[in-house]
Amino acid sequence: MSEKTEKERAPKDLKQRYATVRQEMPCQDPSARARNFQEVALGLEIEQALAEAYRCIYCTKPDCISGCPVGIDIPGFVHKVEAGDLAGAAAILRESTLLPAVCGRVCPQEEQCEAVCKVGRGKATKGPVAIGRLERYVADWERAQGNAPAPVIADPTGKSVAIVGSGPAGLACAADLARAGHKVVIFEALHKPGGVLVYGIPEFRLPKAIVAAEIEGLQRMGVEIICNFVVGLTRTVDELLEEFDSIFVGAGAGLPYFMDIPGENLGGVYSANEYLTRVNLMGAYDFPNNDTPVVRGKRVAVVGGGNVAMDAARCALRLGADEVRLIYRRSADEMPARAEEIHHAEEEGVVFTMLTNPLRYLGDERGRVTGVECLKMELGEPGPDGRRKPVEVPGSEHLYAADTVVVAIGNGPNPLVPRTTPGLETNRGKIVAQGETGKTSVKGVFAGGDIVLGAATVILAMGAGRDAARAINEYLETGNW
Ligand code: FAD
Ligand code: SF4
């Protein structure tokens, strides 16, 4: 039988599909949610999920798959949702992703799969299929059933792999290696596994119970997780290589950058990393019921324009600030944060002060921050990254009062493993690793995620973990390096 042409494959109700509006995500009311840590986005209802799935037009050559860094069979799972087969949809997701409930929530879909969905093209479009919202819907449904089928695990190979770091890169790598029958041990420096998913991204965007459920699944597969173990201090990579056949380093980019301006050592000036770790991982929002405090500023300035800055600003509101001002040196168009997060922060009342850069932080006699002196900026010529460079406007100094400052201008790779592993090649602190395999300059050692890419995304880290797992399997099987 000859293959169907695109026209023959196209659903007969194409017009109706195009005319169906993109389903809005129900959310907590902005004024209420700005004062609580519960999840902002509430998830689609079943009728909405079915209506959204119906918007897919069954492209013969679907671009969405290549738009997804881990190549999820997007049309496959969307069509299963349309047919009401949620278990089938979940099974398709599981083929490619370990963390669908996480990625459905935090992936920048608008720059990835949804950016290339054909339904989103053309003048009369009602927007691309809401692939991320459907992914979240299916993953949440599966978790609510509580009976996700256990993954098939190969017979024990007798080989063992140590994973450094339990962020998305390490978790994804561990899952694939455990499936292949290897003994896998994850070493994590913090007291809880999950990496940025637990210490960085706040509860109101990614409930920690979801991350915990995914990690429990991994432990059920036989993966051992040892926390409070700092590789490079507790034991070095070389020492681990004496015990394990291979190592994957997924140590992330948790080293905060500062601007190196006066006043950064004043009390009340935090790196976003410390601020978010205190609030999310250590539960400082519930001090003194939890041991860790955090300054609950009334006038908080957050410096930066990425997801991290947005998370810090929204946490500050939830900790009771009267005013949270986000200071960013470029214009709103250049902000690297996800559009949805910017929109949510605006709705909640964060004040956006664009084209402005801190010059110094001012303090009182007790050494506590009292304000931020800033300069106005304007946009000049595009830099090497294509974004227009901010240029100082002379004489534009001005002051904002602030009793807390959170600096969120970026993170560098965690330096401990590179520093304590002789022969491990690095470039500006990032471990140098081959693209498709994650192979490093040290035999048997692979790396991936933010420690290689610099601060990137959850899905890219997961993809790197999976690529490395394939290469580690081959290395353990053949011994070829
Ligand atoms: P990480 O998640 O950083 O995990 C690394 C782990 O290694 C950590 O647990 C660390 O404690 C551990 N470790 C480090 N050194 C050692 C050592 N020597 N020994 C043992 N363990 C060690 N991405 C998105 O896609 N969408 C978002 O909305 C988004 N929001 C973000 C918000 C914030 C606040 C931050 C900080 C990042 C955000 N990102 C987002 C980026 C994303 O979270 C990261 O790209 C991703 O987590 C990187 O994964 P990873 O596994 O490489 O590293
Ligand atoms: Fe469906 Fe959009 Fe993918 Fe086409 S590109 S298959 S419409 S989700």
Coordinates of C-alpha atoms and ligand atoms in Angstrom, one line a residue:
M1 CA 0.0 0.0 0.0
S2 CA 1.4 3.4 -0.9
E3 CA 2.2 5.9 1.8
K4 CA -0.4 8.6 2.4
T5 CA 0.4 12.1 1.2
E6 CA 0.4 15.1 3.5
K7 CA -3.0 16.1 2.2
E8 CA -4.5 12.6 2.8
R9 CA -3.0 12.4 6.3
A10 CA -4.3 15.8 7.3
P11 CA -7.3 15.5 9.6
K12 CA -10.6 16.3 7.8
D13 CA -11.4 18.9 10.5
L14 CA -8.3 20.9 9.9
K15 CA -10.1 24.2 10.0
Q16 CA -11.7 23.4 13.3
R17 CA -8.4 22.4 14.7
Y18 CA -6.8 25.7 13.6
A19 CA -9.8 27.6 15.0
T20 CA -9.4 26.1 18.5
V21 CA -7.9 28.5 20.9
R22 CA -4.8 27.6 23.0
Q23 CA -5.8 26.6 26.5
E24 CA -4.8 29.1 29.2
M25 CA -3.1 27.7 32.2
P26 CA -5.2 28.3 35.3
C27 CA -3.2 30.1 37.9
Q28 CA -3.5 31.4 41.5
D29 CA -4.7 35.0 41.7
P30 CA -1.6 37.3 41.6
S31 CA -2.4 39.2 44.8
A32 CA -2.9 36.0 46.7
R33 CA 0.0 34.0 45.3
A34 CA 2.5 36.9 45.8
R35 CA 2.2 36.1 49.5
N36 CA 2.4 32.3 49.5
F37 CA 4.8 29.7 48.3
Q38 CA 2.2 27.4 46.8
E39 CA 2.5 26.5 43.1
V40 CA 1.4 29.4 40.8
A41 CA 0.3 27.4 37.8
L42 CA -2.5 25.0 38.8
G43 CA -2.4 22.7 35.8
L44 CA -5.0 22.1 33.0
E45 CA -8.3 20.4 33.6
I46 CA -9.0 17.2 31.6
E47 CA -11.3 19.0 29.2
Q48 CA -8.6 21.6 28.5
A49 CA -6.0 18.9 27.9
L50 CA -8.2 17.2 25.4
A51 CA -9.0 20.5 23.6
E52 CA -5.3 21.4 23.5
A53 CA -4.3 18.0 22.1
Y54 CA -7.0 18.4 19.5
R55 CA -5.1 21.5 18.1
C56 CA -2.3 19.3 16.7
I57 CA -2.6 19.0 12.9
Y58 CA -0.8 15.7 12.4
C59 CA 2.2 17.2 10.5
T60 CA 3.9 14.7 8.2
K61 CA 7.2 16.2 9.1
P62 CA 6.7 17.5 12.6
D63 CA 9.3 20.1 13.5
C64 CA 8.5 20.0 17.2
I65 CA 10.5 16.8 17.7
S66 CA 13.7 18.3 16.6
G67 CA 12.9 21.4 18.6
C68 CA 13.1 19.3 21.8
P69 CA 16.6 18.8 23.0
V70 CA 15.9 15.2 24.0
G71 CA 13.8 14.4 20.9
I72 CA 10.5 13.5 22.7
D73 CA 8.0 11.9 20.2
I74 CA 5.7 15.0 20.7
P75 CA 3.1 14.2 18.1
G76 CA 2.9 10.6 19.5
F77 CA 2.2 11.6 23.0
V78 CA -0.1 14.5 22.0
H79 CA -2.2 12.1 19.8
K80 CA -2.5 9.7 22.8
V81 CA -3.9 12.5 24.9
E82 CA -6.3 13.4 22.2
A83 CA -7.5 9.8 22.2
G84 CA -7.8 9.9 26.0
D85 CA -5.0 7.3 26.4
L86 CA -3.1 9.0 29.2
A87 CA -1.1 5.9 30.2
G88 CA 0.0 5.6 26.5
A89 CA 1.0 9.2 26.5
A90 CA 3.0 8.8 29.7
A91 CA 4.8 5.7 28.3
I92 CA 5.9 7.7 25.2
L93 CA 7.2 10.5 27.4
R94 CA 9.1 8.1 29.6
E95 CA 11.0 6.8 26.5
S96 CA 12.9 10.1 26.2
T97 CA 12.7 12.0 29.5
L98 CA 13.3 11.1 33.1
L99 CA 11.6 14.3 34.4
P100 CA 8.5 15.1 32.4
A101 CA 6.7 16.7 35.3
V102 CA 9.8 19.0 35.8
C103 CA 10.4 19.8 32.2
G104 CA 6.6 20.4 31.6
R105 CA 6.9 23.1 34.2
V106 CA 10.3 24.8 33.7
C107 CA 11.5 24.1 30.1
P108 CA 11.7 27.2 27.9
Q109 CA 9.2 25.6 25.4
E110 CA 8.6 28.9 23.8
E111 CA 12.2 28.8 22.5
Q112 CA 12.2 25.1 21.8
C113 CA 9.4 22.7 20.6
E114 CA 6.7 25.3 20.7
A115 CA 8.8 27.8 18.8
V116 CA 8.7 25.5 15.7
C117 CA 5.2 24.0 16.1
K118 CA 3.5 24.6 12.7
V119 CA 0.2 25.5 14.4
G120 CA 2.0 28.6 15.7
R121 CA 2.8 29.9 12.3
G122 CA 0.9 32.3 10.1
K123 CA -1.2 35.4 10.6
A124 CA -4.4 33.8 12.0
T125 CA -2.6 31.5 14.4
K126 CA -4.0 31.0 17.9
G127 CA -0.5 30.1 19.1
P128 CA 1.4 26.8 19.0
V129 CA 0.1 23.6 20.6
A130 CA 0.9 24.1 24.3
I131 CA 3.2 21.1 24.4
G132 CA 4.7 21.9 27.8
R133 CA 1.3 22.2 29.5
L134 CA 0.3 18.8 28.0
E135 CA 3.6 17.2 29.1
R136 CA 3.0 18.5 32.6
Y137 CA -0.6 17.3 32.5
V138 CA 0.3 13.7 31.5
A139 CA 3.2 13.5 34.0
D140 CA 1.0 14.8 36.9
W141 CA -1.7 12.3 35.9
E142 CA 0.7 9.4 35.9
R143 CA 2.1 10.5 39.4
A144 CA -1.4 10.8 40.8
Q145 CA -2.2 7.2 39.7
G146 CA 0.8 6.0 41.8
N147 CA 1.4 2.9 39.6
A148 CA 3.8 4.0 36.9
P149 CA 5.2 0.8 35.4
A150 CA 8.7 0.0 36.7
P151 CA 11.4 0.4 34.1
V152 CA 13.0 -2.7 32.7
I153 CA 16.5 -3.2 34.1
A154 CA 19.1 -5.3 32.4
D155 CA 21.0 -8.1 34.2
P156 CA 23.8 -6.9 36.4
T157 CA 27.0 -6.2 34.4
G158 CA 29.4 -6.2 37.3
K159 CA 30.5 -2.7 36.3
S160 CA 30.1 0.4 38.5
V161 CA 29.8 4.1 37.8
A162 CA 30.1 7.0 40.2
I163 CA 28.1 10.2 39.5
V164 CA 29.2 13.5 40.9
G165 CA 26.2 15.7 41.5
S166 CA 22.5 14.9 41.7
G167 CA 21.1 17.7 39.4
P168 CA 19.2 16.8 36.2
A169 CA 22.5 15.8 34.4
G170 CA 23.5 13.4 37.1
L171 CA 20.0 12.0 37.6
A172 CA 19.4 11.4 33.9
C173 CA 22.8 9.7 33.4
A174 CA 22.2 7.6 36.5
A175 CA 18.8 6.4 35.3
D176 CA 20.1 5.2 31.9
L177 CA 23.2 3.5 33.4
A178 CA 21.0 1.7 36.0
R179 CA 18.7 0.5 33.2
A180 CA 21.8 -0.9 31.5
G181 CA 22.5 -3.1 34.6
H182 CA 25.5 -1.1 36.1
K183 CA 25.9 -0.4 39.8
V184 CA 25.4 3.4 40.1
V185 CA 26.3 5.6 43.1
I186 CA 25.5 9.3 43.1
F187 CA 27.7 11.5 45.4
E188 CA 26.0 14.8 46.3
A189 CA 27.6 17.7 48.2
L190 CA 24.4 19.0 49.7
H191 CA 22.1 17.2 52.2
K192 CA 19.3 16.7 49.7
P193 CA 19.5 15.4 46.1
G194 CA 18.1 17.3 43.1
G195 CA 20.6 20.1 42.3
V196 CA 19.1 23.4 41.2
L197 CA 15.7 21.7 41.1
V198 CA 15.7 21.6 44.9
Y199 CA 18.1 24.4 46.0
G200 CA 17.4 27.0 43.3
I201 CA 14.0 26.9 41.6
P202 CA 11.4 27.8 44.2
E203 CA 8.5 25.7 45.4
F204 CA 5.9 28.1 43.7
R205 CA 7.4 27.1 40.3
L206 CA 8.4 23.6 41.0
P207 CA 7.0 21.8 44.0
K208 CA 9.7 19.8 45.7
A209 CA 7.4 16.7 46.2
I210 CA 7.6 16.3 42.4
V211 CA 11.4 16.2 42.4
A212 CA 11.4 13.9 45.4
A213 CA 9.0 11.5 43.6
E214 CA 11.3 11.3 40.6
I215 CA 14.3 10.7 42.8
E216 CA 12.5 7.9 44.7
G217 CA 11.8 6.3 41.4
L218 CA 15.5 6.3 40.7
Q219 CA 16.3 4.8 44.1
R220 CA 13.8 2.0 43.4
M221 CA 15.8 1.2 40.3
G222 CA 18.8 0.5 42.6
V223 CA 20.6 3.8 42.3
E224 CA 22.4 4.7 45.6
I225 CA 22.5 8.4 46.6
I226 CA 25.1 9.5 49.1
C227 CA 24.5 13.1 50.3
N228 CA 26.9 15.4 52.3
F229 CA 29.8 14.0 50.2
V230 CA 31.9 16.6 48.5
V231 CA 34.0 15.1 45.7
G232 CA 37.3 16.9 45.8
L233 CA 37.2 17.2 49.6
T234 CA 35.7 13.9 51.0
R235 CA 37.4 12.0 48.2
T236 CA 38.9 13.0 44.9
V237 CA 37.9 11.8 41.4
D238 CA 41.2 9.9 41.2
E239 CA 40.3 8.1 44.5
L240 CA 36.8 7.2 43.2
L241 CA 38.4 5.9 40.0
E242 CA 40.2 3.2 42.1
E243 CA 36.8 1.9 43.2
F244 CA 34.5 2.6 40.1
D245 CA 35.0 1.7 36.5
S246 CA 33.9 5.1 35.3
I247 CA 32.8 8.5 36.5
F248 CA 30.3 11.1 35.3
V249 CA 30.8 14.7 36.6
G250 CA 27.5 16.7 36.7
A251 CA 28.6 19.2 39.3
G252 CA 26.7 22.2 37.8
A253 CA 27.4 25.9 37.8
G254 CA 26.8 27.0 41.3
L255 CA 29.6 29.6 41.7
P256 CA 27.9 33.0 42.0
Y257 CA 29.4 36.0 40.1
F258 CA 29.6 39.4 41.7
M259 CA 30.2 42.8 40.0
D260 CA 33.2 43.6 42.1
I261 CA 31.8 47.0 43.2
P262 CA 32.0 48.7 46.6
G263 CA 29.6 47.5 49.3
E264 CA 29.2 43.9 48.2
N265 CA 30.3 42.7 51.6
L266 CA 27.7 44.7 53.5
G267 CA 25.1 42.7 55.6
G268 CA 21.9 42.1 53.6
V269 CA 23.7 41.8 50.2
Y270 CA 23.3 38.2 49.1
S271 CA 24.2 36.2 46.0
A272 CA 21.1 34.8 44.5
N273 CA 22.5 31.3 45.1
E274 CA 22.8 31.9 48.8
Y275 CA 19.4 33.6 49.0
L276 CA 17.5 31.0 47.1
T277 CA 19.3 28.1 48.9
R278 CA 18.4 29.6 52.3
V279 CA 14.7 30.0 51.2
N280 CA 14.2 26.8 49.2
L281 CA 16.5 24.2 50.4
M282 CA 16.8 25.3 54.1
G283 CA 13.2 26.5 54.4
A284 CA 14.1 29.9 55.7
Y285 CA 10.6 31.2 54.9
D286 CA 9.5 29.1 57.9
F287 CA 12.2 30.4 60.4
P288 CA 12.3 29.7 63.4
N289 CA 10.5 26.4 62.7
N290 CA 13.4 25.8 60.4
D291 CA 16.9 26.6 61.7
T292 CA 18.1 28.8 58.8
P293 CA 17.2 32.5 58.8
V294 CA 17.1 35.0 55.9
V295 CA 16.8 38.7 56.0
R296 CA 13.2 39.6 55.3
G297 CA 13.7 42.9 53.7
K298 CA 11.0 45.5 53.2
R299 CA 12.7 47.1 50.3
V300 CA 14.5 44.6 48.2
A301 CA 16.7 45.2 45.1
V302 CA 17.4 42.3 42.8
V303 CA 20.2 42.8 40.2
G304 CA 19.9 40.8 37.0
G305 CA 17.4 39.8 34.3
G306 CA 17.4 36.0 34.1
N307 CA 15.3 33.2 35.6
V308 CA 17.4 33.3 38.7
A309 CA 16.7 37.1 39.2
M310 CA 13.0 36.5 38.6
D311 CA 12.9 33.7 41.2
A312 CA 14.8 35.8 43.8
A313 CA 12.5 38.8 43.3
R314 CA 9.3 36.6 43.6
C315 CA 10.7 34.9 46.7
A316 CA 11.4 38.4 48.3
L317 CA 7.7 39.3 47.7
R318 CA 6.6 36.1 49.4
L319 CA 8.8 36.8 52.3
G320 CA 6.8 40.0 52.9
A321 CA 8.7 42.8 51.1
D322 CA 6.7 46.0 50.5
E323 CA 8.7 46.8 47.4
V324 CA 10.9 44.5 45.2
R325 CA 12.8 46.3 42.5
L326 CA 14.5 44.4 39.7
I327 CA 17.5 46.3 38.3
Y328 CA 18.6 45.2 34.8
R329 CA 21.2 46.9 32.7
R330 CA 19.6 46.2 29.3
S331 CA 16.0 46.7 28.1
A332 CA 13.0 44.3 28.7
D333 CA 13.5 42.9 25.1
E334 CA 16.9 41.5 26.1
M335 CA 15.9 39.9 29.3
P336 CA 17.0 36.2 29.3
A337 CA 14.3 35.1 31.7
R338 CA 11.4 33.0 30.3
A339 CA 8.5 35.3 29.1
E340 CA 6.1 33.5 31.4
E341 CA 8.2 34.2 34.4
I342 CA 8.6 37.9 33.6
H343 CA 4.8 38.1 33.1
H344 CA 4.1 36.4 36.4
A345 CA 6.6 38.6 38.2
E346 CA 5.0 41.7 36.7
E347 CA 1.5 40.5 37.7
E348 CA 2.7 39.9 41.3
G349 CA 4.0 43.5 41.6
V350 CA 7.8 43.3 41.0
V351 CA 9.0 46.8 39.9
F352 CA 11.1 46.5 36.7
T353 CA 13.8 49.2 36.5
M354 CA 15.4 48.7 33.1
L355 CA 18.6 50.2 31.5
T356 CA 20.1 50.7 34.9
N357 CA 23.2 49.3 36.5
P358 CA 24.5 49.4 40.2
L359 CA 27.6 51.5 40.8
R360 CA 27.9 50.7 44.6
Y361 CA 25.9 49.6 47.6
L362 CA 25.6 52.0 50.5
G363 CA 25.5 51.0 54.2
D364 CA 24.9 52.3 57.7
E365 CA 27.3 52.4 60.7
R366 CA 26.4 48.8 61.5
G367 CA 27.6 47.6 58.1
R368 CA 24.1 46.9 56.8
V369 CA 23.0 47.8 53.3
T370 CA 20.7 50.8 53.0
G371 CA 20.7 51.6 49.3
V372 CA 22.0 51.1 45.7
E373 CA 23.6 53.8 43.8
C374 CA 22.9 53.3 40.1
L375 CA 23.7 54.7 36.6
K376 CA 21.4 54.9 33.7
M377 CA 22.4 52.9 30.6
E378 CA 21.5 53.1 26.9
L379 CA 21.9 50.4 24.3
G380 CA 24.9 50.6 21.9
E381 CA 26.1 48.4 19.1
P382 CA 25.4 44.6 19.2
G383 CA 28.1 42.5 21.0
P384 CA 29.4 39.1 20.0
D385 CA 26.2 37.4 21.3
G386 CA 24.1 39.6 19.0
R387 CA 22.6 41.5 21.9
R388 CA 23.0 45.3 22.0
K389 CA 25.6 46.3 24.6
P390 CA 24.6 48.5 27.5
V391 CA 26.5 51.8 27.6
E392 CA 26.7 54.1 30.6
V393 CA 24.9 57.5 30.5
P394 CA 27.5 59.9 32.1
G395 CA 26.1 62.0 35.0
S396 CA 23.0 59.8 35.5
E397 CA 23.8 58.6 39.0
H398 CA 20.7 58.1 41.2
L399 CA 19.8 56.2 44.4
Y400 CA 17.3 53.5 45.4
A401 CA 16.7 52.7 49.1
A402 CA 17.1 49.0 49.9
D403 CA 17.6 47.0 53.0
T404 CA 18.3 43.8 51.1
V405 CA 20.1 43.2 47.8
V406 CA 20.2 40.0 45.8
V407 CA 22.8 39.8 43.1
A408 CA 21.7 37.5 40.3
I409 CA 24.1 38.3 37.4
G410 CA 25.1 34.7 36.6
N411 CA 26.9 31.7 37.9
G412 CA 30.2 30.0 36.9
P413 CA 31.1 26.3 37.1
N414 CA 31.7 24.7 40.5
P415 CA 35.5 24.8 40.7
L416 CA 36.3 22.0 43.2
V417 CA 36.3 19.0 40.9
P418 CA 38.4 20.6 38.1
R419 CA 40.8 22.0 40.7
T420 CA 41.4 18.6 42.4
T421 CA 41.5 16.4 39.3
P422 CA 45.0 16.5 37.7
G423 CA 44.9 16.3 33.9
L424 CA 41.3 17.4 33.6
E425 CA 41.2 20.0 30.9
T426 CA 39.1 23.1 31.5
N427 CA 38.2 26.3 29.6
R428 CA 37.4 29.3 31.8
G429 CA 36.5 26.9 34.6
K430 CA 34.2 24.7 32.5
I431 CA 35.2 21.1 32.0
V432 CA 36.1 20.5 28.4
A433 CA 34.1 17.5 27.2
Q434 CA 33.4 16.0 23.7
G435 CA 30.0 17.0 22.3
E436 CA 28.0 13.8 21.8
T437 CA 29.8 11.7 24.4
G438 CA 30.9 13.9 27.3
K439 CA 34.4 12.3 27.3
T440 CA 36.9 14.5 29.1
S441 CA 40.7 14.5 29.0
V442 CA 40.9 11.9 31.8
K443 CA 40.4 8.3 30.8
G444 CA 37.1 6.9 32.3
V445 CA 35.8 10.4 33.3
F446 CA 32.8 11.9 31.5
A447 CA 31.1 15.2 32.2
G448 CA 28.0 17.1 31.2
G449 CA 25.4 19.7 32.1
D450 CA 26.2 23.1 33.5
I451 CA 29.7 22.2 34.5
V452 CA 30.5 21.8 30.8
L453 CA 27.9 24.2 29.2
G454 CA 28.0 27.0 31.8
A455 CA 24.6 28.0 33.3
A456 CA 22.1 26.5 30.8
T457 CA 18.8 24.7 31.1
V458 CA 17.3 21.6 32.8
I459 CA 16.6 19.8 29.5
L460 CA 20.1 20.5 28.1
A461 CA 21.6 19.1 31.3
M462 CA 19.4 16.0 31.1
G463 CA 20.2 15.5 27.4
A464 CA 24.0 15.7 28.2
G465 CA 23.5 13.2 31.0
R466 CA 21.8 10.8 28.6
D467 CA 24.4 11.2 25.9
A468 CA 27.2 10.5 28.4
A469 CA 25.3 7.4 29.7
R470 CA 25.4 6.0 26.1
A471 CA 29.1 6.7 25.8
I472 CA 29.8 5.2 29.2
N473 CA 27.9 2.1 28.3
E474 CA 30.1 1.7 25.2
Y475 CA 33.3 2.4 27.1
L476 CA 32.4 -0.2 29.8
E477 CA 31.5 -2.7 27.1
T478 CA 34.5 -2.3 24.8
G479 CA 37.1 -0.6 27.1
N480 CA 37.9 1.7 24.1
W481 CA 38.7 5.3 25.0
Ligands
FAD1 P1 22.9 21.3 39.0 O1 21.4 21.3 38.9 O2 23.5 22.6 39.4 O3 23.3 20.1 39.9 C1 24.7 20.0 40.3 C2 24.8 19.2 41.6 O4 26.1 18.9 41.8 C3 24.3 20.1 42.8 O5 23.4 19.4 43.6 C4 25.6 20.3 43.6 O6 25.4 20.4 45.0 C5 26.4 19.1 43.2 N1 27.9 19.3 43.3 C6 28.6 20.3 42.9 N2 29.9 20.1 43.2 C7 30.0 18.9 43.8 C8 31.0 18.1 44.4 N3 32.3 18.6 44.4 N4 30.7 16.9 45.0 C9 29.5 16.5 45.0 N5 28.4 17.2 44.5 C10 28.7 18.4 43.9 N6 16.5 26.0 33.7 C11 15.4 25.8 33.0 O7 15.4 25.0 32.0 N7 14.3 26.4 33.3 C12 14.2 27.2 34.4 O8 13.1 27.8 34.6 C13 15.3 27.4 35.2 N8 15.3 28.2 36.3 C14 16.4 28.3 37.0 C15 16.4 29.0 38.2 C16 17.5 29.1 39.1 C17 17.3 29.9 40.4 C18 18.7 28.5 38.7 C19 19.9 28.6 39.6 C20 18.8 27.8 37.5 C21 17.6 27.7 36.7 N9 17.7 27.0 35.5 C22 16.5 26.8 34.8 C23 18.9 26.3 35.1 C24 18.9 24.8 35.4 O9 18.4 24.6 36.7 C25 20.3 24.2 35.3 O10 20.8 24.5 33.9 C26 20.4 22.7 35.6 O11 19.9 22.5 36.9 C27 21.8 22.2 35.4 O12 21.8 20.9 35.8 P2 23.2 20.1 36.3 O13 22.8 18.8 36.6 O14 24.2 20.3 35.3 O15 23.6 21.0 37.6
SF4_2 FE1 1.5 18.7 16.4 FE2 2.8 21.2 16.4 FE3 4.2 18.9 16.5 FE4 2.9 19.6 14.2 S1 4.6 20.7 15.1 S2 3.0 17.5 15.1 S3 1.1 20.5 15.1 S4 2.8 19.6 18.1

